[in-house]
mmCIF file of C-alpha atoms in Angstrom:
data_model
loop_
_atom_site.group_PDB
_atom_site.id
_atom_site.type_symbol
_atom_site.label_atom_id
_atom_site.label_comp_id
_atom_site.label_asym_id
_atom_site.label_seq_id
_atom_site.Cartn_x
_atom_site.Cartn_y
_atom_site.Cartn_z
ATOM 1 C CA UNK A 3 0.079 0.047 -0.034
ATOM 2 C CA UNK A 4 1.410 3.309 -1.069
ATOM 3 C CA UNK A 5 0.184 6.965 -1.157
ATOM 4 C CA UNK A 6 0.151 8.149 -4.707
ATOM 5 C CA UNK A 7 -0.408 11.540 -6.199
ATOM 6 C CA UNK A 8 -1.944 11.616 -9.726
ATOM 7 C CA UNK A 9 0.404 13.746 -11.790
ATOM 8 C CA UNK A 10 -0.462 15.614 -15.102
ATOM 9 C CA UNK A 11 2.007 17.136 -17.615
ATOM 10 C CA UNK A 12 3.149 20.564 -17.056
ATOM 11 C CA UNK A 13 5.693 21.306 -19.718
ATOM 12 C CA UNK A 14 5.561 24.992 -19.416
ATOM 13 C CA UNK A 15 5.898 25.322 -15.525
ATOM 14 C CA UNK A 16 8.657 27.449 -14.431
ATOM 15 C CA UNK A 17 8.060 28.836 -11.034
ATOM 16 C CA UNK A 18 10.448 26.239 -9.399
ATOM 17 C CA UNK A 19 12.291 23.097 -10.660
ATOM 18 C CA UNK A 20 10.154 19.986 -11.173
ATOM 19 C CA UNK A 21 10.824 16.541 -12.297
ATOM 20 C CA UNK A 22 9.858 14.839 -15.609
ATOM 21 C CA UNK A 23 6.581 12.939 -14.918
ATOM 22 C CA UNK A 24 4.249 10.917 -17.361
ATOM 23 C CA UNK A 25 0.944 12.663 -17.683
ATOM 24 C CA UNK A 26 -1.718 10.949 -15.686
ATOM 25 C CA UNK A 27 0.665 8.581 -14.026
ATOM 26 C CA UNK A 28 1.200 8.343 -10.271
ATOM 27 C CA UNK A 29 3.928 9.708 -8.078
ATOM 28 C CA UNK A 30 4.462 7.684 -4.913
ATOM 29 C CA UNK A 31 4.750 10.059 -1.853
ATOM 30 C CA UNK A 32 7.498 9.144 0.671
ATOM 31 C CA UNK A 33 10.624 10.272 2.353
ATOM 32 C CA UNK A 34 12.824 9.184 -0.618
ATOM 33 C CA UNK A 35 11.746 11.668 -3.327
ATOM 34 C CA UNK A 36 14.423 13.902 -5.089
ATOM 35 C CA UNK A 37 13.976 17.704 -4.717
ATOM 36 C CA UNK A 38 12.609 17.831 -8.281
ATOM 37 C CA UNK A 39 10.058 15.234 -7.401
ATOM 38 C CA UNK A 40 9.025 17.036 -4.279
ATOM 39 C CA UNK A 41 8.732 20.228 -6.530
ATOM 40 C CA UNK A 42 6.519 18.146 -8.761
ATOM 41 C CA UNK A 43 4.253 17.052 -6.035
ATOM 42 C CA UNK A 44 3.930 20.543 -4.506
ATOM 43 C CA UNK A 45 3.097 22.077 -7.928
ATOM 44 C CA UNK A 46 0.443 19.278 -8.534
ATOM 45 C CA UNK A 47 -1.161 19.761 -5.126
ATOM 46 C CA UNK A 48 -1.289 23.469 -5.756
ATOM 47 C CA UNK A 49 -2.663 23.008 -9.270
ATOM 48 C CA UNK A 50 -5.331 20.766 -7.809
ATOM 49 C CA UNK A 51 -6.614 23.727 -5.808
ATOM 50 C CA UNK A 52 -6.044 26.636 -8.274
ATOM 51 C CA UNK A 53 -9.619 27.863 -7.868
ATOM 52 C CA UNK A 54 -10.758 31.425 -7.374
ATOM 53 C CA UNK A 55 -11.229 31.651 -3.578
ATOM 54 C CA UNK A 56 -14.131 33.458 -2.039
ATOM 55 C CA UNK A 57 -13.867 37.137 -1.065
ATOM 56 C CA UNK A 58 -13.504 36.311 2.693
ATOM 57 C CA UNK A 59 -10.150 34.556 1.802
ATOM 58 C CA UNK A 60 -8.508 37.848 0.885
ATOM 59 C CA UNK A 61 -7.496 39.567 -2.455
ATOM 60 C CA UNK A 62 -5.549 37.540 -4.901
ATOM 61 C CA UNK A 63 -1.935 38.481 -5.195
ATOM 62 C CA UNK A 64 -0.745 39.917 -8.509
ATOM 63 C CA UNK A 65 2.644 38.079 -8.823
ATOM 64 C CA UNK A 66 2.735 34.865 -10.830
ATOM 65 C CA UNK A 67 3.935 32.730 -7.824
ATOM 66 C CA UNK A 68 1.495 34.346 -5.378
ATOM 67 C CA UNK A 69 -1.312 33.795 -7.917
ATOM 68 C CA UNK A 70 -0.492 30.013 -8.357
ATOM 69 C CA UNK A 71 -0.269 29.464 -4.466
ATOM 70 C CA UNK A 72 -3.379 31.436 -3.555
ATOM 71 C CA UNK A 73 -5.841 28.762 -3.708
ATOM 72 C CA UNK A 74 -3.557 26.274 -1.849
ATOM 73 C CA UNK A 75 -2.924 28.853 0.973
ATOM 74 C CA UNK A 76 -6.473 30.054 1.251
ATOM 75 C CA UNK A 77 -9.084 27.583 0.358
ATOM 76 C CA UNK A 78 -10.570 25.847 3.370
ATOM 77 C CA UNK A 79 -11.156 22.476 1.851
ATOM 78 C CA UNK A 80 -8.147 21.214 -0.186
ATOM 79 C CA UNK A 81 -7.847 18.496 -2.757
ATOM 80 C CA UNK A 82 -4.969 16.153 -3.703
ATOM 81 C CA UNK A 83 -5.828 13.813 -6.677
ATOM 82 C CA UNK A 84 -4.805 10.270 -5.774
ATOM 83 C CA UNK A 85 -5.089 7.939 -2.772
ATOM 84 C CA UNK A 86 -3.622 4.723 -1.289
ATOM 85 C CA UNK A 87 -2.821 2.221 -4.017
ATOM 86 C CA UNK A 88 -2.555 -1.437 -3.148
ATOM 87 C CA UNK A 89 -0.355 -3.803 -5.258
ATOM 88 C CA UNK A 90 0.173 -7.464 -4.821
ATOM 89 C CA UNK A 91 3.891 -7.418 -5.068
ATOM 90 C CA UNK A 92 4.293 -11.111 -5.701
ATOM 91 C CA UNK A 93 2.127 -10.759 -8.966
ATOM 92 C CA UNK A 94 2.435 -7.033 -9.534
ATOM 93 C CA UNK A 95 -1.339 -6.942 -9.682
ATOM 94 C CA UNK A 96 -3.058 -3.757 -8.617
ATOM 95 C CA UNK A 97 -5.850 -4.367 -6.152
ATOM 96 C CA UNK A 98 -6.898 -0.855 -5.353
ATOM 97 C CA UNK A 99 -6.380 2.012 -7.724
ATOM 98 C CA UNK A 100 -7.481 5.493 -6.766
ATOM 99 C CA UNK A 101 -10.151 6.506 -9.258
ATOM 100 C CA UNK A 102 -11.384 9.805 -10.688
ATOM 101 C CA UNK A 103 -12.512 12.450 -7.911
ATOM 102 C CA UNK A 104 -10.620 10.279 -5.188
ATOM 103 C CA UNK A 105 -8.184 12.413 -3.203
ATOM 104 C CA UNK A 106 -5.322 11.855 -0.666
ATOM 105 C CA UNK A 107 -7.253 14.061 1.766
ATOM 106 C CA UNK A 108 -9.644 11.275 2.283
ATOM 107 C CA UNK A 109 -7.167 8.550 3.138
ATOM 108 C CA UNK A 110 -8.790 8.253 6.546
ATOM 109 C CA UNK A 111 -11.695 6.243 4.777
ATOM 110 C CA UNK A 112 -9.385 3.285 5.321
ATOM 111 C CA UNK A 113 -9.867 3.648 8.903
ATOM 112 C CA UNK A 114 -13.664 3.566 8.482
ATOM 113 C CA UNK A 115 -13.226 0.166 6.700
ATOM 114 C CA UNK A 116 -11.305 -0.984 9.835
ATOM 115 C CA UNK A 117 -13.188 0.699 12.669
ATOM 116 C CA UNK A 118 -16.322 2.320 11.311
ATOM 117 C CA UNK A 119 -18.830 1.569 8.593
ATOM 118 C CA UNK A 120 -16.799 -1.263 7.319
ATOM 119 C CA UNK A 121 -16.804 -0.312 3.674
ATOM 120 C CA UNK A 122 -15.405 2.245 1.502
ATOM 121 C CA UNK A 123 -15.006 3.191 -2.203
ATOM 122 C CA UNK A 124 -12.184 5.089 -3.908
ATOM 123 C CA UNK A 125 -13.524 6.952 -6.863
ATOM 124 C CA UNK A 126 -14.597 5.582 -10.255
ATOM 125 C CA UNK A 127 -13.000 4.179 -13.561
ATOM 126 C CA UNK A 128 -11.992 1.880 -11.777
ATOM 127 C CA UNK A 129 -14.382 1.659 -8.736
ATOM 128 C CA UNK A 130 -12.092 0.091 -6.181
ATOM 129 C CA UNK A 131 -13.529 -0.726 -2.873
ATOM 130 C CA UNK A 132 -12.608 -2.232 0.549
ATOM 131 C CA UNK A 133 -15.183 -4.112 2.678
ATOM 132 C CA UNK A 134 -14.717 -5.573 6.047
ATOM 133 C CA UNK A 135 -16.317 -8.975 6.669
ATOM 134 C CA UNK A 136 -15.633 -10.089 10.266
ATOM 135 C CA UNK A 137 -11.809 -10.332 10.691
ATOM 136 C CA UNK A 138 -11.298 -9.974 6.826
ATOM 137 C CA UNK A 139 -10.951 -7.074 4.652
ATOM 138 C CA UNK A 140 -11.995 -7.743 0.928
ATOM 139 C CA UNK A 141 -10.239 -5.602 -1.805
ATOM 140 C CA UNK A 142 -11.811 -5.264 -5.182
ATOM 141 C CA UNK A 143 -10.153 -3.469 -8.024
ATOM 142 C CA UNK A 144 -13.276 -2.609 -9.759
ATOM 143 C CA UNK A 145 -16.622 -3.396 -8.037
ATOM 144 C CA UNK A 146 -18.527 -2.487 -11.287
ATOM 145 C CA UNK A 147 -16.286 -4.397 -13.580
ATOM 146 C CA UNK A 148 -17.742 -7.188 -15.615
ATOM 147 C CA UNK A 149 -14.670 -9.239 -16.561
ATOM 148 C CA UNK A 150 -13.632 -10.841 -13.265
ATOM 149 C CA UNK A 151 -11.965 -7.896 -11.426
ATOM 150 C CA UNK A 152 -8.964 -8.915 -9.115
ATOM 151 C CA UNK A 153 -10.064 -9.599 -5.532
ATOM 152 C CA UNK A 154 -8.054 -10.227 -2.671
ATOM 153 C CA UNK A 155 -8.884 -10.856 1.163
ATOM 154 C CA UNK A 156 -6.403 -9.697 3.916
ATOM 155 C CA UNK A 157 -6.802 -9.818 7.583
ATOM 156 C CA UNK A 158 -7.796 -6.733 9.450
ATOM 157 C CA UNK A 159 -4.447 -6.703 11.241
ATOM 158 C CA UNK A 160 -2.637 -6.816 7.832
ATOM 159 C CA UNK A 161 -4.635 -3.881 6.482
ATOM 160 C CA UNK A 162 -4.081 -1.895 9.645
ATOM 161 C CA UNK A 163 -0.297 -2.397 9.277
ATOM 162 C CA UNK A 164 -0.489 -1.267 5.604
ATOM 163 C CA UNK A 165 -2.410 1.680 6.305
ATOM 164 C CA UNK A 166 0.015 2.904 9.155
ATOM 165 C CA UNK A 167 2.815 2.348 6.658
ATOM 166 C CA UNK A 168 1.154 4.412 4.048
ATOM 167 C CA UNK A 169 0.352 7.180 6.496
ATOM 168 C CA UNK A 170 4.182 7.225 7.555
ATOM 169 C CA UNK A 171 4.938 7.743 3.869
ATOM 170 C CA UNK A 172 2.798 10.804 3.728
ATOM 171 C CA UNK A 173 4.442 12.003 7.019
ATOM 172 C CA UNK A 174 7.915 11.549 5.537
ATOM 173 C CA UNK A 175 6.870 13.297 2.434
ATOM 174 C CA UNK A 176 5.651 16.293 4.418
ATOM 175 C CA UNK A 177 9.024 16.554 6.212
ATOM 176 C CA UNK A 178 10.565 16.556 2.992
ATOM 177 C CA UNK A 179 8.333 19.181 1.540
ATOM 178 C CA UNK A 180 8.894 21.448 4.572
ATOM 179 C CA UNK A 181 12.597 21.529 4.081
ATOM 180 C CA UNK A 182 12.080 21.875 0.256
ATOM 181 C CA UNK A 183 9.730 25.009 0.775
ATOM 182 C CA UNK A 184 12.169 26.730 2.922
ATOM 183 C CA UNK A 185 14.702 26.543 0.091
ATOM 184 C CA UNK A 186 12.521 27.276 -2.952
ATOM 185 C CA UNK A 187 9.523 29.171 -1.425
ATOM 186 C CA UNK A 188 11.129 30.933 1.622
ATOM 187 C CA UNK A 189 8.560 33.672 1.761
ATOM 188 C CA UNK A 190 5.714 31.175 1.683
ATOM 189 C CA UNK A 191 7.187 28.278 3.328
ATOM 190 C CA UNK A 192 5.251 28.063 6.493
ATOM 191 C CA UNK A 193 2.017 28.615 4.749
ATOM 192 C CA UNK A 194 2.581 26.219 2.023
ATOM 193 C CA UNK A 195 3.808 23.468 4.478
ATOM 194 C CA UNK A 196 0.643 23.952 6.634
ATOM 195 C CA UNK A 197 -1.583 23.897 3.502
ATOM 196 C CA UNK A 198 0.095 20.500 2.408
ATOM 197 C CA UNK A 199 -0.539 19.120 5.854
ATOM 198 C CA UNK A 200 -4.294 20.015 5.428
ATOM 199 C CA UNK A 201 -4.101 18.666 1.888
ATOM 200 C CA UNK A 202 -3.004 15.255 3.100
ATOM 201 C CA UNK A 203 -5.104 15.303 6.211
ATOM 202 C CA UNK A 204 -2.023 15.307 8.285
ATOM 203 C CA UNK A 205 -2.687 18.840 10.159
ATOM 204 C CA UNK A 206 -2.700 18.523 13.954
ATOM 205 C CA UNK A 207 -5.994 18.469 15.571
ATOM 206 C CA UNK A 208 -7.351 21.858 16.696
#
């Protein structure tokens, strides 16, 4: 299980260094990313939230960097396209693929599977889902698929361990991103780091 961020091409992006990524691929977020990969991730999360904020969020800056970061810094509900991807390493079979409209900010839905409602879905195309049945969690790649979608069953304890590992990956990425922001976005570092924590649902409880 890995936290992955959906990446789209940004060939003309020049506000800070970014890495080369395949459009509509995924970038695994962890503590081992290069500075260029961290820059790519920050760019993508900011781009996901590049909306026109409401008036109460303050006037939009006029400089290109301020304009690009404005939504990330001021929007109350942030989005980070992606989620937790689950792959069977033995067969390289994907068992959960974050679908359209799924975001990393909802990763705690996995805790609902374990300790709450017992069921959660992760976007569509594919419509991956996880369902708890007793002490087992059933993972289905595409619940709406008609051609024998891959399914696997894991123990609740196994899934709990996997979720904890993926959460740690997000924490490690956030640590990298904070250091990266101090170097590349010094005037905005604290605000951007705090916004990334909110976008990944890692912000301390108020």
